[in-house]
GROMACS .gro file of C-alpha atoms in nm:
model
  189
    1MET     CA    1   0.773  -0.924  -1.410
    2THR     CA    2   0.927  -1.108  -1.132
    3ARG     CA    3   0.992  -0.951  -0.810
    4ALA     CA    4   1.375  -0.864  -0.876
    5GLU     CA    5   1.247  -0.719  -1.208
    6ALA     CA    6   1.029  -0.498  -1.017
    7TYR     CA    7   1.258  -0.363  -0.749
    8GLU     CA    8   1.423  -0.279  -1.019
    9ALA     CA    9   1.160  -0.087  -1.201
   10LEU     CA   10   1.078   0.127  -0.861
   11HIS     CA   11   1.440   0.202  -0.810
   12THR     CA   12   1.449   0.351  -1.183
   13TYR     CA   13   1.151   0.578  -1.102
   14ILE     CA   14   1.193   0.682  -0.711
   15THR     CA   15   1.483   0.787  -0.524
   16ASN     CA   16   1.365   0.946  -0.221
   17PRO     CA   17   1.443   0.681   0.029
   18ASN     CA   18   1.063   0.727   0.223
   19LEU     CA   19   0.906   0.687  -0.093
   20ILE     CA   20   1.094   0.348  -0.120
   21LYS     CA   21   0.986   0.256   0.196
   22HIS     CA   22   0.619   0.310   0.137
   23HIS     CA   23   0.633   0.081  -0.144
   24LEU     CA   24   0.795  -0.141   0.076
   25ALA     CA   25   0.542  -0.127   0.367
   26CYS     CA   26   0.273  -0.196   0.041
   27GLU     CA   27   0.386  -0.437  -0.059
   28ALA     CA   28   0.442  -0.659   0.248
   29ILE     CA   29   0.109  -0.560   0.301
   30MET     CA   30  -0.049  -0.678   0.024
   31THR     CA   31   0.076  -0.978   0.022
   32SER     CA   32  -0.040  -1.084   0.398
   33LEU     CA   33  -0.398  -0.926   0.280
   34CYS     CA   34  -0.313  -1.234  -0.073
   35LYS     CA   35  -0.253  -1.502   0.202
   36ARG     CA   36  -0.531  -1.349   0.464
   37PHE     CA   37  -0.801  -1.438   0.149
   38TYR     CA   38  -0.620  -1.732  -0.036
   39THR     CA   39  -0.548  -1.958   0.216
   40ASN     CA   40  -0.391  -2.186  -0.008
   41ALA     CA   41  -0.214  -1.891  -0.238
   42ASP     CA   42   0.099  -1.982  -0.444
   43GLU     CA   43   0.391  -1.783  -0.525
   44VAL     CA   44   0.276  -1.651  -0.858
   45LEU     CA   45  -0.028  -1.529  -0.674
   46LEU     CA   46   0.146  -1.379  -0.363
   47ASN     CA   47   0.388  -1.219  -0.680
   48LYS     CA   48   0.154  -1.061  -0.823
   49TRP     CA   49   0.011  -0.915  -0.496
   50GLY     CA   50   0.316  -0.817  -0.386
   51ILE     CA   51   0.444  -0.621  -0.692
   52VAL     CA   52   0.105  -0.432  -0.671
   53GLY     CA   53   0.197  -0.279  -0.371
   54LEU     CA   54   0.587  -0.241  -0.510
   55LEU     CA   55   0.455  -0.104  -0.781
   56HIS     CA   56   0.178   0.103  -0.723
   57ASP     CA   57   0.365   0.453  -0.655
   58ALA     CA   58   0.645   0.398  -0.873
   59ASP     CA   59   0.535   0.714  -1.079
   60TYR     CA   60   0.541   0.933  -0.840
   61GLU     CA   61   0.833   1.123  -0.849
   62LEU     CA   62   0.732   1.168  -1.231
   63THR     CA   63   0.350   1.266  -1.192
   64ARG     CA   64   0.411   1.463  -0.854
   65GLY     CA   65   0.218   1.836  -1.017
   66ASN     CA   66  -0.012   1.598  -1.193
   67PRO     CA   67  -0.247   1.365  -1.020
   68ALA     CA   68  -0.401   1.265  -1.347
   69ASP     CA   69  -0.119   1.149  -1.502
   70HIS     CA   70  -0.034   0.941  -1.172
   71THR     CA   71  -0.019   0.555  -1.275
   72ILE     CA   72  -0.071   0.640  -1.632
   73VAL     CA   73   0.298   0.743  -1.712
   74LEU     CA   74   0.381   0.384  -1.524
   75GLN     CA   75   0.147   0.237  -1.751
   76GLU     CA   76   0.329   0.359  -2.035
   77LYS     CA   77   0.710   0.280  -1.862
   78ILE     CA   78   0.622  -0.060  -1.783
   79GLY     CA   79   0.271  -0.165  -1.791
   80ALA     CA   80   0.392  -0.391  -2.106
   81SER     CA   81   0.577  -0.582  -1.915
   82LEU     CA   82   0.283  -0.623  -1.608
   83ASP     CA   83   0.001  -0.867  -1.603
   84GLN     CA   84  -0.339  -0.688  -1.692
   85ASP     CA   85  -0.515  -0.709  -1.338
   86VAL     CA   86  -0.181  -0.622  -1.188
   87MET     CA   87  -0.177  -0.288  -1.349
   88HIS     CA   88  -0.560  -0.208  -1.333
   89ALA     CA   89  -0.552  -0.269  -0.950
   90ILE     CA   90  -0.215   0.006  -0.972
   91LYS     CA   91  -0.443   0.253  -1.135
   92ALA     CA   92  -0.752   0.153  -0.957
   93HIS     CA   93  -0.550   0.294  -0.657
   94ASN     CA   94  -0.597   0.612  -0.790
   95TYR     CA   95  -0.972   0.525  -1.003
   96LEU     CA   96  -1.080   0.895  -0.933
   97ASN     CA   97  -0.808   1.002  -1.153
   98THR     CA   98  -0.793   0.738  -1.389
   99GLY     CA   99  -1.128   0.611  -1.434
  100ALA     CA  100  -1.012   0.209  -1.364
  101VAL     CA  101  -1.246   0.133  -1.055
  102PRO     CA  102  -1.134  -0.073  -0.815
  103SER     CA  103  -1.323  -0.432  -0.854
  104SER     CA  104  -1.117  -0.678  -0.717
  105LEU     CA  105  -1.019  -0.798  -0.377
  106MET     CA  106  -0.641  -0.720  -0.507
  107ASP     CA  107  -0.774  -0.356  -0.631
  108TRP     CA  108  -0.911  -0.272  -0.298
  109SER     CA  109  -0.671  -0.406  -0.073
  110MET     CA  110  -0.453  -0.177  -0.273
  111TYR     CA  111  -0.682   0.127  -0.226
  112CYS     CA  112  -0.704   0.132   0.123
  113CYS     CA  113  -0.388  -0.006   0.284
  114ASP     CA  114  -0.183   0.300   0.068
  115GLU     CA  115  -0.279   0.518   0.338
  116LEU     CA  116  -0.308   0.317   0.612
  117SER     CA  117   0.081   0.232   0.525
  118GLY     CA  118   0.166   0.610   0.624
  119LEU     CA  119  -0.022   0.617   0.922
  120ILE     CA  120   0.147   0.345   1.040
  121ILE     CA  121   0.456   0.497   0.972
  122THR     CA  122   0.336   0.849   1.165
  123SER     CA  123   0.235   0.584   1.466
  124ALA     CA  124   0.549   0.462   1.492
  125LEU     CA  125   0.710   0.824   1.420
  126SER     CA  126   0.494   0.970   1.700
  127HIS     CA  127   0.601   0.676   1.999
  128PRO     CA  128   0.839   0.724   2.213
  129ASP     CA  129   1.015   0.403   2.083
  130LYS     CA  130   1.002   0.571   1.741
  131ASN     CA  131   0.972   0.139   1.580
  132LEU     CA  132   0.738  -0.064   1.480
  133ALA     CA  133   0.759  -0.313   1.750
  134SER     CA  134   0.642  -0.106   2.043
  135LEU     CA  135   0.330  -0.060   1.882
  136ASP     CA  136  -0.021  -0.244   1.882
  137ALA     CA  137  -0.352  -0.226   1.664
  138GLY     CA  138  -0.490  -0.013   1.968
  139PHE     CA  139  -0.221   0.237   1.968
  140ILE     CA  140  -0.279   0.301   1.607
  141MET     CA  141  -0.660   0.317   1.650
  142ASN     CA  142  -0.639   0.587   1.941
  143ARG     CA  143  -0.428   0.774   1.604
  144PHE     CA  144  -0.666   0.700   1.358
  145ASN     CA  145  -0.937   0.810   1.574
  146ASP     CA  146  -0.737   1.151   1.654
  147SER     CA  147  -0.857   1.386   1.400
  148SER     CA  148  -0.585   1.622   1.452
  149PHE     CA  149  -0.311   1.383   1.401
  150ALA     CA  150  -0.151   1.276   1.061
  151LYS     CA  151  -0.394   1.482   0.887
  152GLY     CA  152  -0.286   1.455   0.520
  153VAL     CA  153  -0.420   1.088   0.570
  154ASN     CA  154  -0.757   0.983   0.440
  155HIS     CA  155  -0.918   0.809   0.702
  156GLU     CA  156  -1.250   0.717   0.424
  157GLN     CA  157  -0.999   0.548   0.227
  158ILE     CA  158  -0.885   0.325   0.493
  159LYS     CA  159  -1.214   0.255   0.641
  160MET     CA  160  -1.330   0.123   0.314
  161CYS     CA  161  -1.194  -0.235   0.428
  162GLU     CA  162  -1.498  -0.280   0.594
  163GLU     CA  163  -1.730  -0.288   0.309
  164LYS     CA  164  -1.528  -0.354   0.053
  165LEU     CA  165  -1.280  -0.637   0.219
  166LYS     CA  166  -1.508  -0.755   0.472
  167ILE     CA  167  -1.257  -0.697   0.718
  168PRO     CA  168  -1.321  -0.490   1.040
  169LEU     CA  169  -1.088  -0.174   1.063
  170LYS     CA  170  -0.891  -0.295   1.426
  171ASP     CA  171  -0.841  -0.619   1.219
  172PHE     CA  172  -0.696  -0.442   0.911
  173ILE     CA  173  -0.465  -0.220   1.087
  174GLN     CA  174  -0.339  -0.598   1.263
  175ILE     CA  175  -0.274  -0.723   0.939
  176SER     CA  176  -0.124  -0.399   0.776
  177LEU     CA  177   0.120  -0.356   1.156
  178THR     CA  178   0.240  -0.703   1.148
  179ALA     CA  179   0.306  -0.732   0.800
  180MET     CA  180   0.511  -0.406   0.845
  181GLN     CA  181   0.671  -0.542   1.195
  182GLY     CA  182   0.748  -0.853   0.977
  183ILE     CA  183   1.015  -0.593   0.719
  184ALA     CA  184   1.091  -0.334   1.018
  185PRO     CA  185   1.480  -0.340   0.930
  186GLU     CA  186   1.440  -0.252   0.572
  187LEU     CA  187   1.163   0.059   0.679
  188ASN     CA  188   1.451   0.146   0.951
  189LEU     CA  189   1.166   0.131   1.230
   0.00000   0.00000   0.00000
């Protein structure tokens, strides 16, 4: 599947503009992580990682009330168009419901960055300037360490970057923030 086809599929199933932004943020983060792990990554590999981020929650509006079906419905709808490792990484970010246990760097990257993208957006919206350009990793770390901030964000899921990706939390935040700052106009932040 090409990026253009994935983007079209995303817009077929997701109508909420904030969810679209979440997908775009995860695409940017996944592409940045791919570049970190594979310094000579070609366009095919970068595209795979990006598509995982772009489509990981594409069935969210269809499965909102039934988390056990999340990613399974997407697999039924477009799974035949995706490489097996891409579909596995998408299902693995919901492994507690799907049983598709994360095993690769791509799987764990999606699992860890999913929640972090939301924390970064919430941090930007809580900042006086309300934009990504004004944020730094220290600001987000302070928010991360405040248990009353962004209560819906699973901090343990984000922190798994240290064990599963061998990236210190502050570095993981910086990589993700920089990726999102690179697409700030698309995120309206």
